[in-house]
Amino acid sequence: MAFPTLLTGPGNRLTSVLILLFYATLLSTKDMYSYVTGALVLFSLWKAPSLRVVTLEKNEQNILLWMLAFAGISIGVTIWHGFYVRSFEVPVKFAFGVLLILSLIKYPPKPAALWSGLLVGAISGLAVASWKMWQIGEFKAFGFTGAIQFGNLALSMAVLLMVGLCWLMANDSPHRRLWFVLLALGALCGLLGSYYSGTRGGWVAIPLFIGLFLLAYVRRSNLLACGLALAVLLAAMGFLAYQSPLIKERVQEVYTDLSEYATHGSSSSSSLGARFAIWGAAWDLLKEQPVLGIGEVRFRQELQDRSQAGLVGKVPAGLANTHNTFLEVWVLYGGLSLLSLLLMMLSAAWYFLSYIRHVDSVLRSYALGGLCLIGGYVIYGQTQIMLIRNNTLLFFLLTLAVLISLMHQRRRAVSVVGNS
C-alpha cells in the first residue's frame, strides 16, 4: 500500500484547507479557529441539498441520531427553565456537528489536512505558549486559553500525531523519513505543551491511550518488540515523574488539596477542594429534578443563596462552572440530555472499536484516533467542562467528523478493492 494513501489521498480541496487551518490555529490564535469553523458550517449549509444522498451505515446513523437527540432535548429544556442566551450554544453546536459529519462524508478532506494541521498546530501552540511563559516569567503553558484546555488539547493533538507515527512504521514510502521526523516533532511539541500546562486531569488519560495503542497494534508476531517498547516507555515516564520538579509539585498539590478539603469541607478554597464542594452542591440540587436538571439561571442563584447561608464557601460558589463535563450537562440540560450524550459517545466508541483490529492499517489508524479522542474526553471531562468550552467542544466535534468521514471514505475504498 502506497504511503500517499494516508497523507495525500483523494479529498475535497476546500474542506481540506479549512480543516488544516482549524488545527493549525487552534492553540496559537485567540479565535481564528472559530472563524474557520464558521466558514466550514457555511459551506455545509450551502451544500445541504446534496447531503440527502449520503448513505450511512447503521453505526454512523446511531451517532447522528443521539447527537440530534442531545441537541433537541437540551434546547427544549433550556427554554423550559429560562435561560441565558449562551445556554443554547452547546446544543446548537451539536446540531451543527451533525451537519459537519454529513458534509465531510460527502466532501471528505484529504488525510494530509488532518496530519499537517495537527503538526502545525502542536508546534505553533508550543511556540505561542513559550512566548507567553517568557513574558510572564512563569512555566505555565496556557496560550490564548486556560491552562487546562490548552494542556488537554495539546495532549490530544500529540496522541493523534502518534497514531500517524504508528501508521508510518507499518507502511513503506520514499518520503517516510521526512514525515516520521515531522510527525514526531509535532507529537513532542504536543507532549511538551501538556507537560508545561501542568494539567493533571489530562495526564490521567495517558494509561488509557497506551492501552488503546496496544489493542490496535500488538500481535503475536510483534509481542516481544511491543513489550520492550512498553517497558522503555514506562521507565521513561517513571524517570520523568521522579526527576521533574513540575510533576512532583503537581502531585504534592493533590495531597495538600485533599487535606485542605478534609479540614474545611464545603468551604474549601483549594483547586480540588472547591471542585468537591461545588460537585456536592450540584448533586444536592439534582436530587430535586434529576430528569430535567435545573438550568443555568437557577443553578447560579442557588449557589449564591447557599453561599450566603454558609452552606457553600465563596470560592466554590464563585466558580465559573462545575469543572465536570457530565455533571455540568446534567445540571444545565437534565438527565435525558446527559443520557443522549452518553449514548452518542458510546455509539461513536463502538463504531471505532469495530475497526480497531482491522487488517487495513489506514482504517485501524482512524479507529485508534477516534477511540483516543472519545476516551480522552471522558477522562478529561471529570475535572473540566470539555464539551462546554468553545475551543475544546469544537475540537471534539470537528475531529469526530473528520475521523468518521475519513473512515467512511477508506471503508468504501477497501470494499471496492475487496470486491474487484
Short mmCIF file of C-alpha atoms in Angstrom, two decimals:
data_model
loop_
_atom_site.label_atom_id
_atom_site.label_comp_id
_atom_site.label_asym_id
_atom_site.label_seq_id
_atom_site.Cartn_x
_atom_site.Cartn_y
_atom_site.Cartn_z
CA MET A 1 0.00 0.00 0.00
CA ALA A 2 1.47 3.35 -1.02
CA PHE A 3 2.22 5.94 1.60
CA PRO A 4 0.30 8.75 -0.19
CA THR A 5 -2.91 6.81 0.54
CA LEU A 6 -2.84 8.15 4.09
CA LEU A 7 -1.27 11.55 3.62
CA THR A 8 -2.27 12.70 0.15
CA GLY A 9 -5.28 10.58 -0.76
CA PRO A 10 -8.34 11.94 -2.58
CA GLY A 11 -10.39 14.64 -0.94
CA ASN A 12 -12.13 17.97 -1.35
CA ARG A 13 -9.75 20.93 -1.61
CA LEU A 14 -11.87 23.47 0.26
CA THR A 15 -12.68 21.25 3.23
CA SER A 16 -9.03 20.18 3.30
CA VAL A 17 -7.83 23.78 3.57
CA LEU A 18 -10.38 24.62 6.27
CA ILE A 19 -9.58 21.50 8.31
CA LEU A 20 -5.86 22.26 8.13
CA LEU A 21 -6.43 25.88 9.19
CA PHE A 22 -8.62 24.84 12.12
CA TYR A 23 -5.98 22.62 13.72
CA ALA A 24 -3.12 24.94 12.76
CA THR A 25 -4.71 27.92 14.55
CA LEU A 26 -6.41 26.18 17.47
CA LEU A 27 -3.66 26.69 20.06
CA SER A 28 -1.78 29.60 18.52
CA THR A 29 -4.56 32.16 17.98
CA LYS A 30 -7.29 33.62 20.14
CA ASP A 31 -10.31 32.86 17.96
CA MET A 32 -9.23 32.25 14.34
CA TYR A 33 -10.27 28.60 14.66
CA SER A 34 -13.84 29.76 15.39
CA TYR A 35 -13.97 31.72 12.14
CA VAL A 36 -12.61 28.73 10.26
CA THR A 37 -15.30 26.51 11.80
CA GLY A 38 -17.91 29.11 10.85
CA ALA A 39 -16.70 29.02 7.25
CA LEU A 40 -16.95 25.22 7.27
CA VAL A 41 -20.51 25.42 8.62
CA LEU A 42 -21.46 27.94 5.92
CA PHE A 43 -20.02 25.61 3.28
CA SER A 44 -22.01 22.73 4.75
CA LEU A 45 -25.23 24.78 4.73
CA TRP A 46 -24.58 25.75 1.11
CA LYS A 47 -24.13 22.10 0.18
CA ALA A 48 -27.00 20.89 2.41
CA PRO A 49 -29.32 19.92 -0.52
CA SER A 50 -26.69 17.47 -1.80
CA LEU A 51 -26.32 15.81 1.59
CA ARG A 52 -29.64 13.99 1.25
CA VAL A 53 -27.98 11.35 -0.91
CA VAL A 54 -25.32 10.48 1.69
CA THR A 55 -25.54 6.79 2.58
CA LEU A 56 -24.66 5.91 6.16
CA GLU A 57 -24.10 2.60 7.87
CA LYS A 58 -26.07 1.73 11.00
CA ASN A 59 -23.36 2.78 13.46
CA GLU A 60 -22.97 6.15 11.76
CA GLN A 61 -26.72 6.70 11.86
CA ASN A 62 -26.77 5.98 15.60
CA ILE A 63 -24.11 8.59 16.27
CA LEU A 64 -26.04 11.27 14.38
CA LEU A 65 -29.34 10.23 15.97
CA TRP A 66 -28.06 10.67 19.52
CA MET A 67 -26.32 13.94 18.65
CA LEU A 68 -29.62 15.31 17.35
CA ALA A 69 -31.43 13.94 20.41
CA PHE A 70 -28.99 15.73 22.71
CA ALA A 71 -29.35 18.99 20.77
CA GLY A 72 -33.15 18.85 20.65
CA ILE A 73 -33.71 17.84 24.27
CA SER A 74 -31.19 20.38 25.56
CA ILE A 75 -32.78 23.25 23.62
CA GLY A 76 -36.24 22.31 24.85
CA VAL A 77 -35.13 22.00 28.48
CA THR A 78 -33.28 25.31 28.30
CA ILE A 79 -36.41 27.11 27.09
CA TRP A 80 -38.44 25.41 29.84
CA HIS A 81 -36.13 26.55 32.65
CA GLY A 82 -35.47 30.09 31.50
CA PHE A 83 -32.10 30.87 30.09
CA TYR A 84 -29.10 32.99 29.28
CA VAL A 85 -28.58 33.23 25.52
CA ARG A 86 -25.25 31.41 25.89
CA SER A 87 -27.13 28.39 27.25
CA PHE A 88 -28.12 27.49 23.68
CA GLU A 89 -24.53 27.48 22.44
CA VAL A 90 -23.67 23.87 23.24
CA PRO A 91 -26.79 22.14 21.83
CA VAL A 92 -26.75 24.31 18.71
CA LYS A 93 -23.13 23.35 18.07
CA PHE A 94 -24.01 19.68 18.44
CA ALA A 95 -26.73 20.16 15.81
CA PHE A 96 -24.17 21.76 13.52
CA GLY A 97 -21.89 18.81 14.35
CA VAL A 98 -24.39 16.52 12.64
CA LEU A 99 -24.30 18.77 9.58
CA LEU A 100 -20.49 18.74 9.59
CA ILE A 101 -20.34 14.94 9.72
CA LEU A 102 -22.69 14.63 6.75
CA SER A 103 -20.86 17.35 4.84
CA LEU A 104 -17.41 15.86 5.41
CA ILE A 105 -18.63 12.39 4.45
CA LYS A 106 -19.90 13.88 1.18
CA TYR A 107 -16.86 16.15 0.72
CA PRO A 108 -14.09 14.48 2.76
CA PRO A 109 -10.86 16.35 3.42
CA LYS A 110 -7.56 14.96 2.24
CA PRO A 111 -5.95 12.89 5.01
CA ALA A 112 -2.91 15.18 4.76
CA ALA A 113 -5.07 18.06 6.01
CA LEU A 114 -5.61 16.31 9.36
CA TRP A 115 -1.98 15.32 9.96
CA SER A 116 -0.47 18.55 8.64
CA GLY A 117 -2.91 20.68 10.61
CA LEU A 118 -2.17 18.79 13.83
CA LEU A 119 1.57 19.08 13.12
CA VAL A 120 1.46 22.84 12.58
CA GLY A 121 -0.99 23.34 15.44
CA ALA A 122 1.11 21.47 18.01
CA ILE A 123 4.32 23.28 17.05
CA SER A 124 2.77 26.75 16.81
CA GLY A 125 0.85 26.17 20.04
CA LEU A 126 4.02 25.38 21.95
CA ALA A 127 5.73 28.38 20.36
CA VAL A 128 2.96 30.75 21.50
CA ALA A 129 2.86 29.17 24.97
CA SER A 130 6.64 29.54 25.28
CA TRP A 131 6.42 33.18 24.26
CA LYS A 132 3.74 33.86 26.86
CA MET A 133 5.65 31.94 29.54
CA TRP A 134 8.70 34.06 28.78
CA GLN A 135 6.57 37.21 29.05
CA ILE A 136 5.16 36.42 32.48
CA GLY A 137 8.27 34.65 33.75
CA GLU A 138 6.40 31.50 34.82
CA PHE A 139 6.48 28.00 33.35
CA LYS A 140 2.74 27.63 32.93
CA ALA A 141 1.57 26.95 29.37
CA PHE A 142 -1.85 28.35 28.51
CA GLY A 143 -1.56 30.13 25.15
CA PHE A 144 -4.74 32.09 24.44
CA THR A 145 -6.98 29.88 26.58
CA GLY A 146 -6.98 28.33 30.07
CA ALA A 147 -4.10 26.07 31.06
CA ILE A 148 -6.39 23.04 31.43
CA GLN A 149 -7.92 23.43 27.98
CA PHE A 150 -4.51 24.12 26.47
CA GLY A 151 -2.93 21.07 28.10
CA ASN A 152 -5.72 18.68 27.20
CA LEU A 153 -5.87 19.87 23.59
CA ALA A 154 -2.09 19.68 23.24
CA LEU A 155 -2.09 16.12 24.61
CA SER A 156 -4.91 15.07 22.27
CA MET A 157 -3.07 16.50 19.29
CA ALA A 158 0.11 14.70 20.34
CA VAL A 159 -1.73 11.39 20.64
CA LEU A 160 -3.29 11.78 17.20
CA LEU A 161 0.12 12.55 15.72
CA MET A 162 1.47 9.39 17.37
CA VAL A 163 -1.31 7.49 15.61
CA GLY A 164 0.22 8.77 12.38
CA LEU A 165 3.64 7.62 13.53
CA CYS A 166 2.36 4.12 14.18
CA TRP A 167 0.89 4.02 10.69
CA LEU A 168 4.25 5.08 9.28
CA MET A 169 6.04 2.17 10.92
CA ALA A 170 3.67 -0.28 9.23
CA ASN A 171 3.94 1.18 5.70
CA ASP A 172 6.83 1.89 3.34
CA SER A 173 7.27 5.12 1.42
CA PRO A 174 10.06 7.10 -0.23
CA HIS A 175 9.01 10.05 1.99
CA ARG A 176 8.82 8.01 5.15
CA ARG A 177 11.82 9.50 6.96
CA LEU A 178 10.74 13.10 6.34
CA TRP A 179 7.21 12.51 7.57
CA PHE A 180 8.44 10.49 10.50
CA VAL A 181 10.61 13.40 11.65
CA LEU A 182 7.80 15.93 11.13
CA LEU A 183 5.11 13.89 12.90
CA ALA A 184 7.50 13.02 15.74
CA LEU A 185 8.39 16.70 16.16
CA GLY A 186 4.70 17.63 16.29
CA ALA A 187 3.95 14.90 18.83
CA LEU A 188 6.87 16.03 21.00
CA CYS A 189 5.64 19.63 20.93
CA GLY A 190 2.15 18.50 21.90
CA LEU A 191 3.51 16.50 24.82
CA LEU A 192 5.63 19.44 25.97
CA GLY A 193 2.58 21.68 25.77
CA SER A 194 0.70 19.27 28.02
CA TYR A 195 3.66 18.98 30.39
CA TYR A 196 4.18 22.71 30.82
CA SER A 197 0.46 23.27 31.30
CA GLY A 198 0.63 21.11 34.44
CA THR A 199 -2.75 19.60 33.60
CA ARG A 200 -3.06 16.59 35.91
CA GLY A 201 -6.53 15.69 34.62
CA GLY A 202 -5.07 15.11 31.18
CA TRP A 203 -2.15 13.04 32.39
CA VAL A 204 -4.58 10.56 33.97
CA ALA A 205 -5.66 9.61 30.43
CA ILE A 206 -2.17 8.50 29.36
CA PRO A 207 -2.54 4.87 30.61
CA LEU A 208 -5.77 4.59 28.58
CA PHE A 209 -4.00 5.86 25.47
CA ILE A 210 -1.22 3.31 25.95
CA GLY A 211 -3.79 0.53 26.33
CA LEU A 212 -5.60 1.56 23.14
CA PHE A 213 -2.36 1.63 21.16
CA LEU A 214 -1.56 -1.87 22.40
CA LEU A 215 -5.05 -3.05 21.48
CA ALA A 216 -4.63 -1.73 17.95
CA TYR A 217 -1.11 -2.88 17.17
CA VAL A 218 0.01 -5.77 19.38
CA ARG A 219 0.12 -9.10 17.56
CA ARG A 220 1.79 -12.39 18.33
CA SER A 221 4.45 -11.58 15.75
CA ASN A 222 5.45 -8.32 17.47
CA LEU A 223 4.64 -9.16 21.07
CA LEU A 224 8.26 -9.07 22.22
CA ALA A 225 9.03 -5.79 20.42
CA CYS A 226 5.89 -4.15 21.82
CA GLY A 227 6.70 -5.41 25.30
CA LEU A 228 10.19 -3.95 25.15
CA ALA A 229 8.86 -0.65 23.77
CA LEU A 230 6.28 -0.51 26.57
CA ALA A 231 8.91 -1.22 29.20
CA VAL A 232 11.13 1.57 27.85
CA LEU A 233 8.15 3.95 27.75
CA LEU A 234 7.10 3.17 31.31
CA ALA A 235 10.68 3.52 32.53
CA ALA A 236 10.99 6.89 30.81
CA MET A 237 7.70 8.07 32.29
CA GLY A 238 8.73 6.89 35.74
CA PHE A 239 12.09 8.64 35.45
CA LEU A 240 10.41 11.86 34.30
CA ALA A 241 7.88 11.74 37.13
CA TYR A 242 10.66 11.12 39.66
CA GLN A 243 13.03 13.80 38.35
CA SER A 244 10.62 16.52 37.25
CA PRO A 245 10.06 19.30 39.83
CA LEU A 246 6.86 20.30 37.99
CA ILE A 247 5.30 16.84 38.23
CA LYS A 248 6.38 16.49 41.86
CA GLU A 249 4.81 19.84 42.64
CA ARG A 250 1.54 18.98 40.90
CA VAL A 251 1.31 15.61 42.64
CA GLN A 252 2.09 17.15 46.02
CA GLU A 253 -0.71 19.67 45.46
CA VAL A 254 -3.15 16.77 45.27
CA TYR A 255 -2.33 15.73 48.83
CA THR A 256 -2.40 19.33 50.02
CA ASP A 257 -5.79 19.96 48.40
CA LEU A 258 -7.28 16.77 49.82
CA SER A 259 -6.03 17.66 53.29
CA GLU A 260 -7.47 21.17 52.98
CA TYR A 261 -10.84 19.77 51.85
CA ALA A 262 -10.90 17.31 54.76
CA THR A 263 -10.47 20.28 57.10
CA HIS A 264 -12.79 22.86 55.53
CA GLY A 265 -15.33 20.75 53.63
CA SER A 266 -17.80 22.78 51.57
CA SER A 267 -15.89 25.98 52.39
CA SER A 268 -12.71 24.66 50.82
CA SER A 269 -10.84 27.08 48.57
CA SER A 270 -8.19 24.76 47.10
CA SER A 271 -8.32 23.59 43.49
CA LEU A 272 -9.61 20.08 44.21
CA GLY A 273 -11.47 21.08 47.38
CA ALA A 274 -13.52 23.74 45.59
CA ARG A 275 -14.40 21.19 42.92
CA PHE A 276 -15.58 18.67 45.52
CA ALA A 277 -17.65 21.37 47.21
CA ILE A 278 -19.44 22.50 44.05
CA TRP A 279 -19.97 18.87 43.00
CA GLY A 280 -21.68 18.22 46.31
CA ALA A 281 -23.89 21.29 45.95
CA ALA A 282 -24.82 20.35 42.38
CA TRP A 283 -25.66 16.80 43.42
CA ASP A 284 -27.96 18.05 46.19
CA LEU A 285 -29.81 20.26 43.73
CA LEU A 286 -30.12 17.49 41.15
CA LYS A 287 -31.92 15.28 43.66
CA GLU A 288 -34.90 17.60 43.25
CA GLN A 289 -35.02 17.44 39.45
CA PRO A 290 -32.82 14.64 38.04
CA VAL A 291 -34.69 14.27 34.74
CA LEU A 292 -34.79 17.87 33.51
CA GLY A 293 -32.00 19.41 35.58
CA ILE A 294 -32.36 22.90 36.99
CA GLY A 295 -30.93 25.15 34.29
CA GLU A 296 -28.10 27.65 34.44
CA VAL A 297 -30.15 30.58 35.79
CA ARG A 298 -31.46 28.71 38.83
CA PHE A 299 -28.14 26.94 39.43
CA ARG A 300 -26.29 30.24 39.71
CA GLN A 301 -28.95 31.65 42.03
CA GLU A 302 -28.94 28.55 44.24
CA LEU A 303 -25.17 28.69 44.60
CA GLN A 304 -25.35 32.31 45.74
CA ASP A 305 -28.17 31.54 48.18
CA ARG A 306 -26.23 28.63 49.65
CA SER A 307 -23.09 30.74 49.92
CA GLN A 308 -24.96 33.46 51.82
CA ALA A 309 -26.45 30.81 54.11
CA GLY A 310 -22.98 29.43 54.84
CA LEU A 311 -23.67 26.08 53.16
CA VAL A 312 -21.09 26.58 50.42
CA GLY A 313 -17.90 28.65 50.56
CA LYS A 314 -17.43 31.77 48.47
CA VAL A 315 -14.74 30.16 46.32
CA PRO A 316 -16.82 27.12 45.24
CA ALA A 317 -19.91 29.30 44.74
CA GLY A 318 -17.88 31.69 42.60
CA LEU A 319 -16.50 29.03 40.24
CA ALA A 320 -17.43 29.66 36.61
CA ASN A 321 -18.66 26.06 36.21
CA THR A 322 -18.80 22.68 37.92
CA HIS A 323 -15.49 21.51 36.41
CA ASN A 324 -17.10 18.24 35.32
CA THR A 325 -18.49 17.82 31.82
CA PHE A 326 -21.17 15.29 32.65
CA LEU A 327 -22.32 16.94 35.87
CA GLU A 328 -22.50 20.28 34.03
CA VAL A 329 -24.67 18.77 31.30
CA TRP A 330 -26.89 17.14 33.91
CA VAL A 331 -27.35 20.38 35.84
CA LEU A 332 -27.93 22.62 32.82
CA TYR A 333 -29.83 20.30 30.47
CA GLY A 334 -31.11 17.40 32.58
CA GLY A 335 -30.75 13.65 32.83
CA LEU A 336 -32.36 12.97 29.45
CA SER A 337 -29.79 15.15 27.72
CA LEU A 338 -26.99 13.50 29.68
CA LEU A 339 -28.26 10.06 28.67
CA SER A 340 -28.38 11.04 24.99
CA LEU A 341 -24.84 12.45 25.23
CA LEU A 342 -23.53 9.25 26.81
CA LEU A 343 -25.28 7.12 24.20
CA MET A 344 -23.76 9.26 21.44
CA MET A 345 -20.29 8.76 22.86
CA LEU A 346 -20.88 5.04 23.35
CA SER A 347 -22.15 4.73 19.76
CA ALA A 348 -19.09 6.54 18.44
CA ALA A 349 -16.77 4.42 20.61
CA TRP A 350 -18.40 1.21 19.35
CA TYR A 351 -18.11 2.43 15.76
CA PHE A 352 -14.38 3.00 16.10
CA LEU A 353 -13.84 -0.10 18.22
CA SER A 354 -15.26 -2.30 15.45
CA TYR A 355 -12.29 -1.32 13.25
CA ILE A 356 -9.53 -1.21 15.87
CA ARG A 357 -8.11 -4.61 14.81
CA HIS A 358 -8.88 -4.25 11.09
CA VAL A 359 -6.33 -5.69 8.68
CA ASP A 360 -6.17 -2.39 6.81
CA SER A 361 -3.67 -0.19 8.66
CA VAL A 362 -5.27 3.05 7.48
CA LEU A 363 -8.71 2.13 8.81
CA ARG A 364 -7.08 0.95 12.01
CA SER A 365 -5.30 4.27 12.46
CA TYR A 366 -8.51 6.27 12.11
CA ALA A 367 -10.28 3.93 14.52
CA LEU A 368 -7.49 4.30 17.07
CA GLY A 369 -7.62 8.08 16.73
CA GLY A 370 -11.37 8.06 17.31
CA LEU A 371 -11.12 5.90 20.42
CA CYS A 372 -8.35 8.08 21.84
CA LEU A 373 -10.47 11.18 21.19
CA ILE A 374 -13.52 9.80 22.99
CA GLY A 375 -11.64 8.06 25.79
CA GLY A 376 -9.54 11.14 26.39
CA TYR A 377 -12.57 13.41 26.58
CA VAL A 378 -14.32 11.09 29.03
CA ILE A 379 -11.33 11.31 31.37
CA TYR A 380 -10.62 15.00 30.79
CA GLY A 381 -14.29 15.67 31.43
CA GLN A 382 -14.06 14.52 35.04
CA THR A 383 -12.23 17.72 36.02
CA GLN A 384 -13.09 20.17 33.23
CA ILE A 385 -16.15 21.00 31.10
CA MET A 386 -14.54 19.86 27.85
CA LEU A 387 -17.83 19.69 25.92
CA ILE A 388 -18.96 23.12 27.10
CA ARG A 389 -15.91 25.33 26.40
CA ASN A 390 -15.79 26.66 22.84
CA ASN A 391 -12.33 25.50 21.75
CA THR A 392 -12.48 22.04 23.33
CA LEU A 393 -16.05 21.44 22.08
CA LEU A 394 -15.19 22.47 18.52
CA PHE A 395 -12.08 20.27 18.59
CA PHE A 396 -14.18 17.29 19.66
CA LEU A 397 -16.97 17.81 17.14
CA LEU A 398 -14.71 18.57 14.20
CA THR A 399 -12.21 15.79 14.93
CA LEU A 400 -15.08 13.33 15.32
CA ALA A 401 -16.49 14.50 11.97
CA VAL A 402 -13.09 14.28 10.24
CA LEU A 403 -12.31 10.78 11.53
CA ILE A 404 -15.78 9.46 10.68
CA SER A 405 -15.55 10.92 7.18
CA LEU A 406 -12.07 9.51 6.57
CA MET A 407 -13.15 6.09 7.88
CA HIS A 408 -16.24 6.19 5.68
CA GLN A 409 -14.16 7.07 2.63
CA ARG A 410 -11.48 4.48 3.39
CA ARG A 411 -14.02 1.75 4.18
CA ARG A 412 -15.66 2.22 0.79
CA ALA A 413 -12.28 2.14 -0.95
CA VAL A 414 -11.30 -1.08 0.82
CA SER A 415 -14.67 -2.60 -0.01
CA VAL A 416 -14.26 -1.76 -3.70
CA VAL A 417 -10.78 -3.28 -3.79
CA GLY A 418 -12.01 -6.38 -1.97
CA ASN A 419 -14.86 -6.88 -4.46
CA SER A 420 -12.73 -6.28 -7.57
#
